[in-house]
Amino acid sequence: MPTGDVDVAATLGSLVWLPGDPTVRVEPGRFTRATWTPEGSGTVVVTWAPGDGTARVEASGDGAGWLLERAPRLLGCEDDVTGFDPAAAPLRDLWRRHRRRRIARTGTLWHDLACLVVQQRVSRVDAAEQWRRLVTTYGSPVPGAPGLWTPPSPGVLGRLSSPALHRLGLERRRAQTLVGAAVALARHQDLADADVAAGTATLRAVPGIGPWTTGCLAALTWGDRDAVITGDSGIPSLVAWVLAGQRRADDAAMLDLLAPHRPHRYRVLGLVMASGRRPPRHAPRSRREDITRR
């Protein structure tokens, strides 16, 4: 399929949120993701040659047709950059450097939601390990792809108890949120095809799913170019540091800095994250929590 001027590697690489994620594999010129669709499990494989302007997309499993139909969205080919032309540094320079990077739209709501719930209120290291345990315990290995796993379905996780999830490292709060989300998604299989505002509003009715989770979903699942992620401990200060040279900021300050860039606020967030710049650390790194008593 034609990809135009899209940087396929950078666009698909932005979908990898956790190190060692067993549902995804990224190699030079090749991206493989095992996922869960409304039509069942499926695996999508994208291959490309840098600068070729095309990509080959293959899919397998019950969800193959669903994945192939949505492949242009996954590769960012439907991301509209019209009207985004920052005139001032540093955003102008970041856009020049990363202008071929697009916002991908996975459409795989259950996969994305489950992974994000695991990431709530814990370190990235802990989240990565707990996600790996969850997927390899209750998911399914992909035939012919050693080490690649399909995440468990909402039907499977919706029947689990908190103690079962606690053994994987999830405390009661996240365990209950994950089970509640699974039950809700089993009733709303096609929610990802709804309008982003309606879809995220439905999800906020699930206890434990708040602005951080729905903001991430708006960006990842729906590919919303104007999505904003609030409630994160690090993003506001990162945005303030890159855009204004301020070492610390809260959500309100971040939203003020992003406001002039509507309707491309998530595009700006993506450029900030791709900049490689980080504010000076002003406090010791938080300690990993022991959840065995929670």
Coordinates of C-alpha atoms in Angstrom, one line a residue:
M1 CA 0.0 0.0 0.0
P2 CA 1.2 3.6 -0.7
T3 CA 2.4 5.5 2.4
G4 CA 3.4 8.7 0.7
D5 CA 5.9 10.7 2.8
V6 CA 5.0 9.0 6.1
D7 CA 8.0 7.8 8.2
V8 CA 6.6 4.3 8.8
A9 CA 9.3 3.3 11.3
A10 CA 8.9 6.4 13.5
T11 CA 5.1 6.2 13.3
L12 CA 4.8 2.6 14.2
G13 CA 7.6 2.9 16.8
S14 CA 5.5 5.3 18.7
L15 CA 3.0 2.5 19.5
V16 CA 5.6 0.7 21.7
W17 CA 4.9 2.1 25.2
L18 CA 6.5 -0.6 27.3
P19 CA 9.9 -2.3 27.0
G20 CA 9.7 -6.0 26.3
D21 CA 6.0 -5.9 25.4
P22 CA 5.3 -9.5 24.3
T23 CA 2.5 -8.4 21.9
V24 CA 4.7 -6.4 19.6
R25 CA 8.0 -6.9 17.8
V26 CA 10.0 -4.1 16.1
E27 CA 12.8 -4.9 13.7
P28 CA 14.5 -2.9 10.9
G29 CA 11.9 -2.6 8.2
R30 CA 9.4 -4.8 10.0
F31 CA 6.7 -4.3 12.6
T32 CA 4.6 -7.2 14.0
R33 CA 1.7 -6.8 16.5
A34 CA -0.5 -9.5 17.9
T35 CA -3.8 -8.0 19.1
W36 CA -7.5 -8.5 19.9
T37 CA -10.2 -7.1 17.5
P38 CA -14.0 -7.2 17.7
E39 CA -13.8 -10.1 15.3
G40 CA -11.3 -12.1 17.4
S41 CA -7.5 -12.3 17.7
G42 CA -5.3 -11.3 14.9
T43 CA -1.7 -10.5 14.0
V44 CA -0.6 -7.7 11.6
V45 CA 2.8 -7.6 10.0
V46 CA 4.1 -4.5 8.2
T47 CA 7.3 -4.5 6.2
W48 CA 8.8 -1.6 4.3
A49 CA 12.0 -0.2 2.8
P50 CA 13.1 3.3 4.0
G51 CA 12.2 6.0 1.5
D52 CA 10.3 3.6 -0.7
G53 CA 6.9 5.2 -0.2
T54 CA 5.1 1.9 0.1
A55 CA 4.6 -0.8 2.8
R56 CA 3.4 -4.4 2.6
V57 CA 0.7 -5.3 5.2
E58 CA -0.3 -8.8 6.0
A59 CA -2.6 -10.2 8.7
S60 CA -3.6 -13.5 10.0
G61 CA -6.2 -14.9 12.5
D62 CA -9.9 -14.3 12.9
G63 CA -9.3 -10.5 13.0
A64 CA -7.2 -10.4 9.8
G65 CA -9.8 -8.7 7.7
W66 CA -10.6 -6.1 10.4
L67 CA -6.8 -5.3 10.7
L68 CA -6.2 -5.1 6.9
E69 CA -9.2 -2.7 6.5
R70 CA -7.8 -0.4 9.1
A71 CA -4.1 -0.6 8.0
P72 CA -3.9 2.9 6.5
R73 CA -5.0 4.3 9.9
L74 CA -2.4 2.2 11.7
L75 CA 0.4 3.5 9.5
G76 CA -0.7 7.1 10.0
C77 CA -1.7 7.6 6.4
E78 CA -5.0 9.2 7.4
D79 CA -3.5 11.6 9.9
D80 CA -4.3 15.1 8.7
V81 CA -1.5 17.6 9.3
T82 CA -3.3 20.5 7.5
G83 CA -2.9 23.8 9.3
F84 CA 0.0 22.7 11.5
D85 CA 3.0 25.0 10.7
P86 CA 4.7 26.2 13.9
A87 CA 6.6 29.5 13.2
A88 CA 8.7 29.8 16.4
A89 CA 11.5 27.7 17.9
P90 CA 11.8 25.1 19.3
L91 CA 8.6 23.6 17.9
R92 CA 9.4 24.9 14.4
D93 CA 12.7 23.0 14.4
L94 CA 11.2 19.8 15.9
W95 CA 8.6 19.8 13.2
R96 CA 11.2 20.2 10.5
R97 CA 13.1 17.2 11.9
H98 CA 10.1 15.0 12.5
R99 CA 7.5 16.2 10.0
R100 CA 7.2 12.7 8.4
R101 CA 6.2 11.2 11.7
R102 CA 2.5 10.7 11.9
I103 CA -0.1 9.8 14.5
A104 CA -1.1 6.2 14.3
R105 CA -4.6 5.0 15.0
T106 CA -4.7 1.4 16.3
G107 CA -8.5 0.9 16.7
T108 CA -7.6 -1.9 19.1
L109 CA -9.5 -0.5 22.1
W110 CA -9.4 -3.6 24.4
H111 CA -5.7 -4.2 23.9
D112 CA -4.8 -0.6 24.5
L113 CA -7.1 -0.2 27.5
A114 CA -5.8 -3.3 29.2
C115 CA -2.2 -2.2 28.8
L116 CA -2.9 1.3 30.1
V117 CA -4.8 0.1 33.2
V118 CA -1.7 -2.0 34.0
Q119 CA 0.4 1.2 33.7
Q120 CA -1.7 3.2 36.1
R121 CA 0.2 4.6 39.1
V122 CA 3.3 2.3 38.8
S123 CA 6.7 2.7 37.4
R124 CA 7.4 1.8 33.8
V125 CA 9.6 -1.1 34.9
D126 CA 6.9 -2.6 37.1
A127 CA 4.2 -2.0 34.4
A128 CA 6.3 -3.7 31.8
E129 CA 6.8 -6.8 34.0
Q130 CA 3.2 -7.0 35.1
W131 CA 2.0 -6.7 31.5
R132 CA 4.3 -9.4 30.4
R133 CA 3.0 -11.7 33.1
L134 CA -0.6 -10.9 32.3
V135 CA -0.2 -11.6 28.6
T136 CA 1.9 -14.7 28.9
T137 CA -0.4 -16.2 31.6
Y138 CA -3.8 -15.5 30.1
G139 CA -3.0 -14.7 26.5
S140 CA -2.1 -17.0 23.6
P141 CA 1.2 -17.6 21.8
V142 CA 1.1 -16.7 18.1
P143 CA 1.7 -19.7 15.9
G144 CA 5.0 -19.4 13.9
A145 CA 6.2 -16.4 15.9
P146 CA 8.2 -17.6 18.9
G147 CA 8.0 -15.1 21.8
L148 CA 5.0 -13.2 20.4
W149 CA 1.7 -13.3 22.3
T150 CA -1.9 -12.2 21.7
P151 CA -3.3 -10.4 24.8
P152 CA -6.1 -12.1 26.7
S153 CA -9.6 -11.4 25.5
P154 CA -12.1 -9.3 27.6
G155 CA -14.1 -12.5 28.1
V156 CA -11.1 -14.2 29.8
L157 CA -10.1 -11.2 32.0
G158 CA -13.6 -10.4 32.9
R159 CA -13.9 -13.7 34.7
L160 CA -10.7 -13.3 36.8
S161 CA -10.7 -12.6 40.5
S162 CA -8.6 -9.9 42.2
P163 CA -6.4 -12.5 43.9
A164 CA -5.5 -14.1 40.5
L165 CA -4.4 -10.7 39.2
H166 CA -2.7 -9.9 42.5
R167 CA -0.4 -12.9 41.9
L168 CA 0.8 -11.1 38.7
G169 CA 1.7 -7.9 40.7
L170 CA -1.6 -5.9 40.3
E171 CA -3.0 -4.5 43.6
R172 CA -6.7 -4.7 44.2
R173 CA -7.5 -1.2 42.7
R174 CA -6.0 -1.9 39.3
A175 CA -7.2 -5.5 39.3
Q176 CA -10.8 -4.3 39.9
T177 CA -10.4 -1.7 37.2
L178 CA -9.1 -4.2 34.7
V179 CA -11.9 -6.7 35.3
G180 CA -14.5 -3.9 35.2
A181 CA -13.1 -2.6 31.9
A182 CA -13.2 -6.2 30.5
V183 CA -16.8 -6.5 31.3
A184 CA -17.6 -3.1 29.8
L185 CA -15.7 -3.9 26.6
A186 CA -17.4 -7.2 26.2
R187 CA -20.7 -5.2 25.9
H188 CA -19.2 -2.5 23.6
Q189 CA -17.1 -4.4 21.1
D190 CA -17.3 -1.7 18.4
L191 CA -16.7 1.3 20.7
A192 CA -13.5 2.2 19.0
D193 CA -15.5 3.0 15.8
A194 CA -17.5 5.6 17.7
D195 CA -16.6 9.2 17.9
V196 CA -13.7 9.8 20.2
A197 CA -15.7 12.0 22.6
A198 CA -18.5 9.5 22.9
G199 CA -16.2 6.6 23.2
T200 CA -14.1 8.0 26.0
A201 CA -17.2 9.3 27.8
T202 CA -18.5 5.7 27.9
L203 CA -15.3 4.4 29.3
R204 CA -15.1 7.1 32.0
A205 CA -18.2 5.4 33.5
V206 CA -16.0 2.4 34.4
P207 CA -14.7 2.9 38.0
G208 CA -10.9 3.5 37.9
I209 CA -10.8 4.9 34.4
G210 CA -10.1 8.6 34.5
P211 CA -8.6 11.4 32.4
W212 CA -5.1 10.0 32.1
T213 CA -6.4 6.7 30.7
T214 CA -8.9 8.2 28.4
G215 CA -6.4 10.8 27.2
C216 CA -4.0 8.1 26.3
L217 CA -6.7 6.1 24.5
A218 CA -7.8 9.1 22.5
A219 CA -4.3 9.4 21.2
L220 CA -3.4 5.7 20.8
T221 CA -6.7 4.0 19.9
W222 CA -8.5 6.9 18.1
G223 CA -5.4 8.7 16.7
D224 CA -6.8 12.0 17.9
R225 CA -4.4 14.7 16.8
D226 CA -5.8 17.1 19.5
A227 CA -5.7 14.6 22.4
V228 CA -4.2 15.8 25.7
I229 CA -2.9 13.5 28.4
T230 CA -3.6 15.0 31.9
G231 CA -2.9 13.4 35.3
D232 CA 0.6 12.3 34.4
S233 CA 3.5 13.0 36.8
G234 CA 6.0 13.8 34.1
I235 CA 4.4 15.1 30.9
P236 CA 3.5 18.7 32.1
S237 CA 7.1 19.4 33.2
L238 CA 8.4 17.9 30.0
V239 CA 6.2 20.1 27.8
A240 CA 7.1 23.2 29.8
W241 CA 10.8 22.4 29.6
V242 CA 10.9 21.8 25.9
L243 CA 8.5 24.6 24.9
A244 CA 9.3 27.3 27.5
G245 CA 12.4 26.3 29.3
Q246 CA 10.5 25.9 32.6
R247 CA 11.7 23.1 34.9
R248 CA 8.4 22.3 36.6
A249 CA 4.7 22.6 35.5
D250 CA 1.3 21.2 36.4
D251 CA -1.6 20.3 34.1
A252 CA -2.9 23.9 34.0
A253 CA 0.4 25.3 32.9
M254 CA 0.8 22.6 30.3
L255 CA -2.7 23.2 28.9
D256 CA -1.9 26.9 28.6
L257 CA 1.2 26.1 26.6
L258 CA -0.6 23.7 24.3
A259 CA -3.7 25.9 23.8
P260 CA -2.4 27.9 20.8
H261 CA -1.8 24.7 18.9
R262 CA -5.4 23.4 18.7
P263 CA -6.4 21.2 17.0
H264 CA -2.9 19.6 17.0
R265 CA -2.1 19.4 20.7
Y266 CA -1.2 15.7 20.7
R267 CA 1.0 16.3 17.6
V268 CA 2.9 18.8 19.8
L269 CA 3.1 16.3 22.6
G270 CA 4.5 13.8 20.2
L271 CA 7.2 16.2 19.0
V272 CA 8.1 17.1 22.6
M273 CA 8.5 13.4 23.4
A274 CA 10.5 12.8 20.3
S275 CA 12.8 15.7 21.1
G276 CA 14.9 13.6 23.5
R277 CA 15.1 16.6 25.9
R278 CA 14.3 16.1 29.6
P279 CA 14.1 18.7 32.4
P280 CA 16.8 18.5 35.1
R281 CA 15.8 16.0 37.7
H282 CA 14.8 17.9 40.9
A283 CA 14.0 14.9 43.1
P284 CA 15.3 11.3 43.6
R285 CA 13.7 8.7 41.4
S286 CA 10.6 7.2 43.1
R287 CA 11.0 3.9 44.7
R288 CA 9.2 0.8 43.4
E289 CA 6.3 -0.2 45.5
D290 CA 5.7 -3.5 47.2
I291 CA 2.0 -4.4 46.5
T292 CA 2.0 -7.7 48.4
R293 CA -0.1 -6.1 51.2
R294 CA -2.4 -4.0 49.0

